[in-house]
Amino acid sequence: MHKISIITVGGTIDKVYFDAKSEYEVGPPNIEKVLAELNLSISYSINSLMRKDSLDLTKADRTLIAATVAEDPCKRIVITHGTDTMVETALQLTTIGNKTIVLTGALEPALFKTSDAVFNIGCALGAVQSMPPGVYIAMNGKVFPADNVRKNLKENRFETLE
Amino acid sequence: MHKISIITVGGTIDKVYFDAKSEYEVGPPNIEKVLAELNLSISYSINSLMRKDSLDLTKADRTLIAATVAEDPCKRIVITHGTDTMVETALQLTTIGNKTIVLTGALEPALFKTSDAVFNIGCALGAVQSMPPGVYIAMNGKVFPADNVRKNLKENRFETLE
Amino acid sequence: MHKISIITVGGTIDKVYFDAKSEYEVGPPNIEKVLAELNLSISYSINSLMRKDSLDLTKADRTLIAATVAEDPCKRIVITHGTDTMVETALQLTTIGNKTIVLTGALEPALFKTSDAVFNIGCALGAVQSMPPGVYIAMNGKVFPADNVRKNLKENRFETLE
Amino acid sequence: MHKISIITVGGTIDKVYFDAKSEYEVGPPNIEKVLAELNLSISYSINSLMRKDSLDLTKADRTLIAATVAEDPCKRIVITHGTDTMVETALQLTTIGNKTIVLTGALEPALFKTSDAVFNIGCALGAVQSMPPGVYIAMNGKVFPADNVRKNLKENRFETLE
């Protein structure tokens, strides 16, 4: 059994560009490439569960994500997820009591030179190994509890509810 | 008071290149530039304590690092440090009991396209917010306790002692 | 008078990403940022004439581009342009006889890590200083005469007509 | 026969970093990797003739470079070369009358995020296809004739002699 289970559901972090259509699509999980290029000392698996913009995630999708996390034998779980509904998914996972679950993603596609993806993935991995069981969001350099975080759309940044 | 105090002492992460001499020198702390380019939700300060290759750190340097950490009013401390003697410095800090201290650095200078610096900084920040008091090393994607880690020179990677 | 006049009309090279809408828009001319970061020994000006996807360029737009080039006192002109109708614009400029005109652009937005933008800009600048008067396209590492080039959509590459 | 022959002799463009020694060495020709990642429409070959800092090039090395260029069946030749003695090598090649020869290199190693290598390679390829026979240096965005260029060490930039 791997020490860390990574589940990917899509979002900006995985967006790729198609010139023909001049638009984005959610591509394969970028975290796989990022981690493969580093020479890591951790044991992990990656499960590409779905490839969706988080605005397109349905109730059924969230039920599937929760069931996948609940059934995962691993106690430490990272989920890469779109940012717009990341908090909603995180809150739904709080009923799973015995795992450390950290959601992360990116505000800019990982393929961009200035993307926050690599930093966020590092932050999520640091948190998932360190936090007691619970659900957290690692974005903008901060590890938030799922019940005290929101995406500030105007600032394009996650912040505490206050 | 900032929530996270960052102390930099040099190392590969901060190495810059001088064409004239075709060699490296330790430059200003790279973590400052990395964090400034991200839109962070954390409060932090950066103290550039020294700029040394970690092989050149003396006993007096380590005494100064330990005193600086001990006197820091902040309870969560990240230190960027050269990799060759990172473990030695970490072990010396273990007598400071009431702070969460995470050392990190890079195996390739941060200015390189393929550097591990941004990922490691993310990992260290994720860990320093999440870990109970103690001294840790965040390298190669893993958060190691200071007393169970070594740098494997041949593999150019940090690993547990086993 | 500058030695090289750069005129930008938009295209993939200048595309930026808006998370809110999950789509691209043509932003400010990327060539300005690319050249500013290099320590160049050439004298140049940049005129951001329009910001359009090249598929959206109208007959009036092309008339404006041609007039702008014709009236430019500079004899060496680089145009950054979308790739889909770059050849069409190039052909329309062939009646201007006394200038060296090189069109270039990018198949991936310049903000991408793997973009061809910087390479193409270098290639266009190398060609515009070296070619006799005429109209050329510098893409995919090759300097094509305007009347012997097409964009191969399937291969996503410019090639000679043969 | 390839249309463009690329000969590499070393220099900053090819410098790699060895952590163990905290210093640079000249590695394999970087231009190979740069060009392989682009989807080029030109036909070229790469000959890694030597791997030297240009300050270490001897008279015998320059004789070998000149002989290699003279015997090359290709009429268009790019040479990647260290910057410190690039002009000296260029001047020695001016007796070869029937080829277009463009020397280029980089002021920062190609592995650096901010390296000028990709831009310079683009510029050299644009020039080598466009210039009449002669010897040129493509650096800092300018295509210089071999007999009217120097490296300004203080500004770290190539410029005309005036």
XYZ file of C-alpha atoms in Angstrom:
648
model
C 0.000 0.000 0.000
C 1.256 3.465 -0.895
C 1.681 5.998 1.878
C -0.107 8.782 0.009
C -3.018 8.324 -2.360
C -3.537 11.068 -4.941
C -6.950 11.400 -6.600
C -7.421 13.838 -9.480
C -10.761 15.215 -10.636
C -9.714 17.985 -13.053
C -9.825 21.759 -12.795
C -7.606 24.590 -13.975
C -4.457 22.790 -12.846
C -4.979 20.261 -15.635
C -6.126 22.602 -18.363
C -4.462 22.323 -21.753
C -4.797 24.536 -24.796
C -6.045 23.597 -28.223
C -5.054 26.060 -30.878
C -7.689 24.869 -33.310
C -10.446 25.841 -30.948
C -8.607 28.585 -29.094
C -9.912 27.267 -25.832
C -9.027 25.108 -22.872
C -9.928 21.559 -22.042
C -9.170 19.588 -18.923
C -6.352 17.211 -19.791
C -4.573 14.366 -17.989
C -3.555 14.954 -14.344
C -0.631 17.340 -14.283
C 0.480 16.228 -10.826
C 1.724 12.995 -12.383
C 4.244 14.823 -14.568
C 5.262 17.245 -11.798
C 6.017 14.465 -9.321
C 7.737 12.237 -11.899
C 10.261 14.991 -12.642
C 11.218 15.286 -8.987
C 13.313 12.632 -7.313
C 10.897 11.907 -4.476
C 11.377 9.879 -1.316
C 7.646 9.298 -0.791
C 5.529 6.412 -1.958
C 2.352 7.488 -3.762
C -0.291 6.369 -6.251
C -2.312 8.539 -8.657
C -5.933 7.796 -9.581
C -7.375 9.997 -12.359
C -11.011 9.729 -11.270
C -12.517 12.365 -13.600
C -11.481 15.334 -15.770
C -13.927 18.124 -15.078
C -14.071 21.844 -14.625
C -15.163 22.121 -11.018
C -18.184 24.200 -12.060
C -19.373 21.122 -13.972
C -19.142 18.688 -11.054
C -22.554 17.179 -10.275
C -23.975 15.758 -7.068
C -23.271 12.296 -8.462
C -19.637 13.285 -9.102
C -19.217 14.400 -5.498
C -20.836 11.196 -4.255
C -18.315 9.237 -6.330
C -15.395 11.302 -4.998
C -16.537 10.754 -1.399
C -17.020 7.019 -1.930
C -13.591 6.723 -3.563
C -11.930 8.492 -0.656
C -13.883 6.483 1.950
C -12.959 3.153 0.349
C -9.297 4.061 -0.162
C -7.169 1.928 2.206
C -4.709 4.811 2.436
C -5.055 7.207 5.382
C -3.419 10.206 3.692
C -5.127 11.549 0.594
C -4.417 14.461 -1.745
C -7.122 15.541 -4.211
C -6.353 17.887 -7.126
C -9.547 19.752 -7.941
C -10.855 22.860 -9.703
C -10.880 25.925 -7.500
C -14.412 27.242 -7.991
C -16.152 24.475 -6.036
C -13.192 23.062 -4.095
C -14.681 24.194 -0.794
C -17.997 22.516 -1.575
C -16.305 19.178 -2.229
C -14.105 19.572 0.849
C -17.130 20.142 3.097
C -18.814 17.034 1.757
C -15.786 14.938 2.725
C -15.804 16.027 6.381
C -18.010 13.090 7.383
C -15.068 10.768 6.638
C -13.452 10.857 10.031
C -10.318 8.781 10.020
C -8.252 10.194 7.142
C -6.121 13.255 6.472
C -7.504 14.697 3.234
C -5.923 17.717 1.528
C -7.449 19.337 -1.553
C -5.358 21.505 -3.822
C -5.366 22.825 -7.375
C -4.140 25.865 -9.245
C -5.341 29.325 -10.138
C -3.339 29.169 -13.361
C -2.916 26.052 -15.543
C 0.186 24.076 -14.588
C 1.519 24.448 -18.126
C 1.941 28.207 -17.590
C 5.345 29.614 -16.714
C 3.876 31.492 -13.750
C 1.536 28.757 -12.522
C 1.115 28.160 -8.816
C 0.653 24.413 -9.434
C 4.083 23.085 -8.383
C 4.113 25.207 -5.228
C 0.578 24.134 -4.309
C 1.345 20.462 -4.867
C 4.387 20.792 -2.599
C 2.289 22.533 0.044
C -0.433 19.864 -0.121
C 2.115 17.048 0.221
C 3.753 18.800 3.172
C 0.367 19.186 4.868
C -1.010 15.714 4.164
C 1.960 14.087 5.913
C 1.717 16.425 8.882
C -1.928 17.071 9.710
C -4.140 14.972 11.996
C -7.227 13.401 10.382
C -9.571 15.975 8.874
C -10.225 17.783 5.613
C -8.034 20.692 4.507
C -7.464 22.959 1.544
C -3.872 23.898 0.658
C -3.982 26.984 -1.545
C -2.117 30.319 -1.627
C 0.508 28.942 0.740
C -1.951 28.310 3.549
C -3.387 25.097 4.952
C -7.051 25.862 5.695
C -9.522 23.656 7.591
C -12.393 22.840 5.204
C -14.901 24.725 7.355
C -12.943 27.999 7.467
C -12.064 28.878 3.891
C -13.589 30.475 0.833
C -12.386 31.456 -2.616
C -12.345 35.230 -2.921
C -13.225 35.539 -6.598
C -12.272 39.180 -6.881
C -8.798 38.664 -5.385
C -8.510 35.237 -7.071
C -7.268 33.840 -3.769
C -8.365 31.505 -0.987
C -8.772 33.091 2.430
C -10.227 32.345 5.878
C -13.890 33.190 6.560
C -12.891 35.359 9.516
C 3.996 39.388 14.639
C 4.099 37.313 11.490
C 2.699 33.807 11.612
C 5.702 32.237 9.892
C 9.311 33.366 10.253
C 11.669 32.463 7.422
C 15.418 32.471 8.080
C 17.857 31.987 5.204
C 21.464 30.892 5.566
C 22.451 30.179 1.950
C 23.106 26.923 0.095
C 22.489 25.682 -3.435
C 18.959 27.123 -3.473
C 20.462 30.632 -3.529
C 23.338 30.022 -5.898
C 23.759 32.430 -8.778
C 26.108 32.288 -11.731
C 28.820 34.718 -12.669
C 29.883 34.393 -16.249
C 33.148 36.208 -15.713
C 34.319 33.623 -13.256
C 32.305 30.702 -14.597
C 31.381 29.716 -11.110
C 28.650 29.954 -8.536
C 28.259 32.171 -5.551
C 25.567 32.203 -2.913
C 23.283 35.150 -3.699
C 20.315 36.788 -1.979
C 17.605 34.485 -0.596
C 15.637 33.049 -3.483
C 12.619 32.244 -1.311
C 11.855 35.976 -1.203
C 11.350 36.157 -4.972
C 9.449 32.852 -5.113
C 6.956 33.912 -2.439
C 6.560 37.449 -3.787
C 5.430 36.081 -7.152
C 2.690 34.006 -5.557
C -0.445 35.642 -4.206
C -0.186 34.213 -0.693
C -2.694 34.217 2.146
C -0.060 33.715 4.841
C 1.778 36.304 6.874
C 5.563 35.830 6.899
C 8.876 37.619 7.404
C 12.246 36.797 5.806
C 15.560 37.232 7.643
C 18.666 36.706 5.493
C 20.970 35.651 8.320
C 23.974 34.534 6.252
C 24.896 33.492 2.684
C 27.011 30.375 2.912
C 27.584 27.072 1.243
C 26.509 24.654 3.962
C 29.939 22.978 3.831
C 31.390 26.306 4.979
C 29.135 26.704 8.022
C 31.181 26.868 11.236
C 30.299 25.996 14.790
C 29.847 29.718 15.448
C 27.441 29.955 12.494
C 25.322 27.128 13.917
C 25.343 28.755 17.343
C 24.076 31.958 15.727
C 21.358 30.093 13.822
C 20.208 28.348 17.002
C 20.194 31.600 18.996
C 18.259 33.384 16.239
C 15.627 30.646 16.175
C 15.398 30.484 19.969
C 14.900 34.231 20.295
C 12.386 34.473 17.455
C 8.948 35.291 18.938
C 7.362 33.284 16.117
C 6.459 29.650 16.840
C 6.636 28.439 13.226
C 9.988 28.743 11.505
C 11.248 27.784 8.043
C 15.001 27.766 7.399
C 16.429 27.600 3.866
C 19.830 25.945 4.084
C 22.442 24.137 1.989
C 21.807 20.419 1.703
C 25.194 18.971 2.619
C 25.002 19.803 6.329
C 21.275 20.448 6.686
C 20.880 17.426 8.955
C 23.689 18.603 11.240
C 22.060 22.011 11.722
C 18.645 20.395 12.231
C 19.965 18.138 14.989
C 21.492 21.085 16.786
C 18.098 22.815 16.872
C 16.303 19.924 18.577
C 16.979 21.350 22.015
C 14.571 24.191 21.202
C 11.407 22.562 22.399
C 8.476 24.849 21.789
C 8.647 25.668 18.080
C 7.867 23.932 14.803
C 11.048 24.279 12.736
C 11.270 23.058 9.129
C 14.510 23.148 7.150
C 14.461 23.011 3.380
C 16.680 23.913 0.433
C 17.290 22.683 -3.083
C 19.413 20.137 -4.880
C 19.533 22.427 -7.931
C 19.818 26.239 -7.798
C 16.402 27.905 -7.836
C 17.340 29.792 -11.003
C 17.373 26.515 -12.967
C 14.363 25.540 -15.047
C 14.286 22.107 -13.414
C 15.035 23.197 -9.839
C 13.219 21.550 -6.949
C 13.245 24.866 -5.029
C 9.623 25.999 -5.526
C 8.250 22.546 -4.743
C 10.411 22.248 -1.620
C 9.413 25.699 -0.380
C 5.753 24.735 -0.825
C 6.318 21.484 1.047
C 8.123 23.242 3.908
C 5.338 25.814 4.266
C 2.702 23.064 4.241
C 4.594 21.199 6.965
C 5.451 24.147 9.192
C 1.768 25.067 9.542
C 0.748 21.487 10.256
C 3.384 19.822 12.428
C 3.528 19.867 16.240
C 6.624 21.456 17.794
C 9.853 19.756 16.726
C 12.521 19.955 14.032
C 11.888 18.603 10.541
C 13.486 18.496 7.116
C 11.230 18.884 4.071
C 13.114 17.565 1.049
C 12.263 15.246 -1.853
C 8.569 15.560 -1.071
C 8.907 14.060 2.390
C 8.690 15.626 5.837
C 11.410 13.918 7.905
C 11.953 14.231 11.673
C 15.453 15.664 12.213
C 16.653 12.474 13.880
C 15.610 10.116 11.092
C 17.024 11.507 7.875
C 20.262 11.607 5.904
C 21.368 12.934 2.552
C 22.195 10.039 0.265
C 24.988 11.653 -1.752
C 25.048 8.998 -4.444
C 21.318 9.251 -5.137
C 21.367 13.026 -4.467
C 18.277 12.580 -2.292
C 17.220 12.753 1.347
C 15.961 9.502 2.839
C 15.077 7.948 6.214
C 17.819 6.184 8.186
C 15.658 3.051 8.533
C 14.372 56.425 -36.155
C 14.545 52.895 -34.788
C 16.280 50.288 -36.907
C 13.510 47.726 -36.533
C 9.809 48.495 -36.283
C 7.641 45.872 -34.581
C 3.886 45.899 -35.221
C 1.622 43.578 -33.232
C -1.879 42.554 -34.275
C -2.689 39.766 -31.790
C -2.969 36.002 -32.194
C -2.096 33.009 -30.040
C 1.269 34.496 -29.072
C -0.551 37.137 -27.028
C -3.270 34.977 -25.535
C -3.845 35.192 -21.822
C -6.089 33.107 -19.591
C -8.989 34.259 -17.504
C -9.920 31.808 -14.816
C -13.339 33.309 -14.305
C -14.323 32.499 -17.836
C -11.987 29.562 -18.377
C -11.095 30.902 -21.767
C -8.479 32.856 -23.620
C -8.416 36.430 -24.718
C -5.806 38.265 -26.751
C -3.804 40.397 -24.330
C -1.071 43.011 -24.661
C 1.810 42.241 -27.056
C 3.999 39.601 -25.498
C 7.010 40.511 -27.634
C 7.415 43.651 -25.527
C 8.022 41.643 -22.347
C 10.250 39.084 -24.112
C 12.537 41.738 -25.586
C 12.624 43.835 -22.416
C 13.999 40.880 -20.444
C 16.867 40.408 -22.875
C 19.783 42.815 -22.925
C 19.538 43.681 -26.612
C 21.924 45.581 -28.851
C 19.268 46.507 -31.412
C 17.131 49.598 -31.594
C 13.407 48.870 -32.012
C 9.932 50.282 -31.468
C 6.702 48.374 -30.758
C 3.305 49.459 -32.078
C 0.345 47.480 -30.728
C -1.952 48.048 -33.697
C -4.764 45.635 -32.766
C -5.470 42.637 -30.504
C -7.277 40.056 -32.562
C -7.476 36.355 -33.155
C -6.276 36.094 -36.741
C -9.501 34.340 -37.721
C -11.318 37.543 -36.747
C -9.228 39.873 -38.911
C -11.395 41.683 -41.457
C -10.561 43.144 -44.838
C -10.484 46.569 -43.162
C -8.001 45.265 -40.581
C -5.679 44.029 -43.324
C -5.970 47.337 -45.154
C -4.963 49.085 -41.943
C -2.014 46.747 -41.409
C -0.806 47.305 -44.985
C -1.166 51.086 -44.692
C 0.675 51.109 -41.368
C 3.561 49.117 -42.851
C 3.676 51.239 -46.010
C 3.788 54.486 -44.070
C 6.378 53.278 -41.571
C 9.668 55.141 -42.187
C 11.547 52.032 -41.037
C 12.766 49.614 -43.719
C 12.828 46.508 -41.501
C 9.527 45.418 -40.023
C 8.483 42.492 -37.804
C 4.771 41.734 -37.405
C 3.500 39.399 -34.666
C 0.257 37.875 -35.902
C -2.093 34.931 -35.330
C -1.099 31.832 -37.262
C -4.355 30.864 -38.942
C -4.383 33.723 -41.453
C -0.743 34.813 -41.251
C -0.134 33.737 -44.859
C -3.128 35.742 -46.086
C -1.846 38.927 -44.449
C 1.683 38.253 -45.710
C 0.494 37.921 -49.306
C -1.371 41.200 -49.089
C 1.831 42.980 -48.052
C 3.835 41.801 -51.074
C 2.913 44.912 -53.057
C 5.055 46.974 -50.666
C 8.316 46.661 -52.495
C 11.026 48.444 -50.574
C 10.922 46.918 -47.104
C 11.980 43.677 -45.437
C 8.862 42.437 -43.656
C 8.877 39.322 -41.451
C 5.712 37.924 -39.879
C 5.897 35.611 -36.903
C 3.724 34.406 -34.042
C 3.350 31.306 -31.921
C 1.542 27.991 -32.012
C 1.313 28.037 -28.206
C 0.664 31.162 -26.105
C 3.909 32.806 -24.991
C 2.875 32.382 -21.347
C 3.243 28.592 -21.678
C 6.404 26.884 -20.482
C 6.748 25.080 -23.805
C 5.783 27.972 -26.077
C 7.647 28.520 -29.326
C 7.238 32.309 -28.940
C 10.746 33.289 -27.775
C 12.418 31.097 -30.391
C 10.186 32.475 -33.163
C 10.802 36.078 -32.123
C 14.555 35.396 -32.222
C 14.239 33.814 -35.644
C 12.177 36.722 -37.004
C 14.688 39.281 -35.707
C 17.568 37.299 -37.223
C 15.784 37.197 -40.576
C 14.572 40.796 -40.683
C 18.130 42.103 -40.339
C 19.448 39.724 -42.979
C 16.918 39.408 -45.787
C 16.632 41.637 -48.845
C 13.344 43.545 -49.263
C 10.327 41.239 -49.490
C 7.757 39.565 -47.266
C 8.629 36.488 -45.213
C 7.176 34.249 -42.533
C 9.479 33.002 -39.769
C 7.832 29.995 -38.142
C 9.010 26.513 -37.107
C 12.631 27.577 -37.456
C 12.323 28.369 -41.157
C 12.260 31.656 -43.027
C 9.658 31.213 -45.776
C 8.956 33.605 -48.680
C 5.319 34.740 -48.359
C 4.369 33.038 -51.620
C 5.725 29.615 -50.710
C 4.274 28.722 -47.326
C 1.121 27.347 -45.774
C 0.022 26.342 -42.301
C -0.468 22.595 -42.169
C -3.331 22.443 -39.678
C -3.039 18.725 -39.043
C 0.678 18.891 -38.215
C 0.240 22.324 -36.564
C 3.297 23.531 -38.495
C 4.203 25.894 -41.311
C 5.714 24.258 -44.380
C 6.616 25.061 -47.987
C 3.988 24.538 -50.687
C 6.376 22.452 -52.848
C 22.592 16.496 -47.132
C 21.055 18.633 -44.423
C 20.276 22.246 -45.213
C 21.857 23.587 -42.037
C 24.890 22.123 -40.295
C 25.237 22.878 -36.585
C 28.668 22.511 -34.961
C 29.009 22.845 -31.179
C 32.238 23.594 -29.340
C 31.011 24.305 -25.789
C 30.749 27.516 -23.785
C 28.311 28.900 -21.246
C 25.313 27.787 -23.306
C 26.179 24.170 -22.496
C 27.180 24.567 -18.876
C 25.651 22.198 -16.349
C 25.854 22.219 -12.579
C 27.303 19.567 -10.332
C 26.151 19.866 -6.770
C 28.944 17.737 -5.436
C 31.509 20.201 -6.656
C 29.331 23.293 -6.635
C 30.699 24.277 -9.985
C 29.957 24.209 -13.670
C 31.209 21.951 -16.399
C 30.529 22.113 -20.102
C 27.977 19.403 -20.875
C 26.414 18.009 -24.038
C 25.230 20.515 -26.676
C 22.074 22.178 -25.418
C 20.964 23.197 -28.909
C 20.067 19.560 -29.563
C 17.459 19.520 -26.796
C 16.131 22.990 -27.666
C 15.563 22.108 -31.319
C 14.156 18.650 -30.568
C 11.398 20.197 -28.437
C 10.305 22.482 -31.263
C 8.410 21.107 -34.217
C 10.775 22.423 -36.896
C 10.376 22.576 -40.655
C 14.122 22.773 -41.310
C 16.553 19.972 -41.974
C 19.675 20.097 -39.808
C 22.494 18.006 -38.361
C 24.390 18.546 -35.082
C 28.094 17.764 -34.683
C 29.417 18.059 -31.097
C 33.026 18.820 -32.035
C 34.348 19.737 -28.561
C 33.128 20.755 -25.092
C 35.243 23.655 -23.939
C 35.021 26.928 -22.137
C 35.974 29.380 -24.880
C 38.830 30.743 -22.739
C 40.362 27.263 -22.956
C 40.261 26.996 -26.758
C 43.754 26.559 -28.193
C 45.186 27.428 -31.579
C 44.871 23.744 -32.479
C 41.177 23.808 -31.491
C 40.543 26.779 -33.772
C 42.402 25.079 -36.617
C 40.161 22.041 -36.133
C 37.014 24.190 -36.089
C 38.079 25.963 -39.290
C 38.931 22.681 -41.025
C 35.616 21.154 -39.968
C 33.680 24.119 -41.339
C 35.717 24.206 -44.566
C 35.162 20.505 -45.247
C 31.463 20.577 -44.397
C 29.464 20.028 -47.636
C 26.732 22.250 -46.184
C 26.734 25.935 -47.182
C 24.890 27.213 -44.103
C 26.572 26.656 -40.762
C 25.672 27.563 -37.177
C 28.345 27.256 -34.482
C 27.474 27.379 -30.769
C 30.498 28.707 -28.925
C 31.580 30.300 -25.638
C 31.211 34.072 -25.648
C 34.623 35.190 -24.377
C 36.546 34.284 -27.541
C 33.659 33.986 -30.005
C 34.927 36.980 -31.986
C 38.421 35.485 -32.249
C 37.079 32.233 -33.706
C 34.747 34.148 -36.032
C 37.611 36.220 -37.435
C 39.635 33.098 -38.137
C 36.777 31.676 -40.224
C 36.563 34.684 -42.556
C 38.992 33.113 -45.029
C 36.315 30.519 -45.850
C 34.581 32.401 -48.581
C 31.652 30.422 -49.860
C 29.567 29.685 -46.789
C 27.184 31.552 -44.509
C 28.545 30.968 -41.015
C 26.737 32.245 -37.889
C 28.221 31.901 -34.415
C 26.012 32.120 -31.357
C 26.021 31.101 -27.701
C 24.575 32.344 -24.447
C 25.468 34.725 -21.655
C 23.604 32.528 -19.190
C 23.556 28.691 -19.266
C 20.626 27.339 -21.274
C 19.383 25.441 -18.226
C 18.589 28.739 -16.488
C 15.030 30.058 -16.472
C 16.208 33.440 -17.735
C 18.776 32.202 -20.262
C 19.125 33.935 -23.609
C 19.960 30.594 -25.271
C 16.637 29.813 -26.997
C 16.282 33.356 -28.317
C 19.877 33.382 -29.597
C 19.485 30.005 -31.310
C 16.343 31.316 -33.023
C 18.167 34.454 -34.096
C 21.148 32.468 -35.458
C 18.868 30.159 -37.448
C 16.963 33.139 -38.861
C 20.234 34.768 -39.913
C 21.961 31.698 -41.345
C 19.104 31.122 -43.790
C 19.011 34.749 -44.820
C 22.540 36.099 -45.019
C 24.860 35.965 -48.044
C 28.152 34.048 -47.578
C 30.270 35.477 -44.772
C 30.855 35.095 -41.050
C 28.445 36.590 -38.524
C 27.775 36.626 -34.811
C 24.146 36.519 -33.632
C 24.040 37.737 -30.035
C 21.864 40.188 -28.072
C 19.307 40.188 -30.880
C 21.718 41.577 -33.455
C 23.397 39.957 -36.433
C 26.959 41.373 -36.492
C 29.543 40.926 -39.256
C 32.568 39.150 -37.718
C 34.791 42.181 -38.286
C 32.538 44.684 -36.533
C 31.713 43.239 -33.142
C 33.178 42.889 -29.672
C 32.004 41.542 -26.341
C 31.610 44.422 -23.896
C 32.581 42.608 -20.699
C 31.291 45.304 -18.378
C 27.834 45.410 -19.987
C 27.949 41.629 -20.630
C 26.729 42.296 -24.162
C 27.949 42.140 -27.747
C 28.086 45.467 -29.582
C 29.461 47.002 -32.766
C 32.992 48.470 -32.744
C 31.708 51.831 -34.030
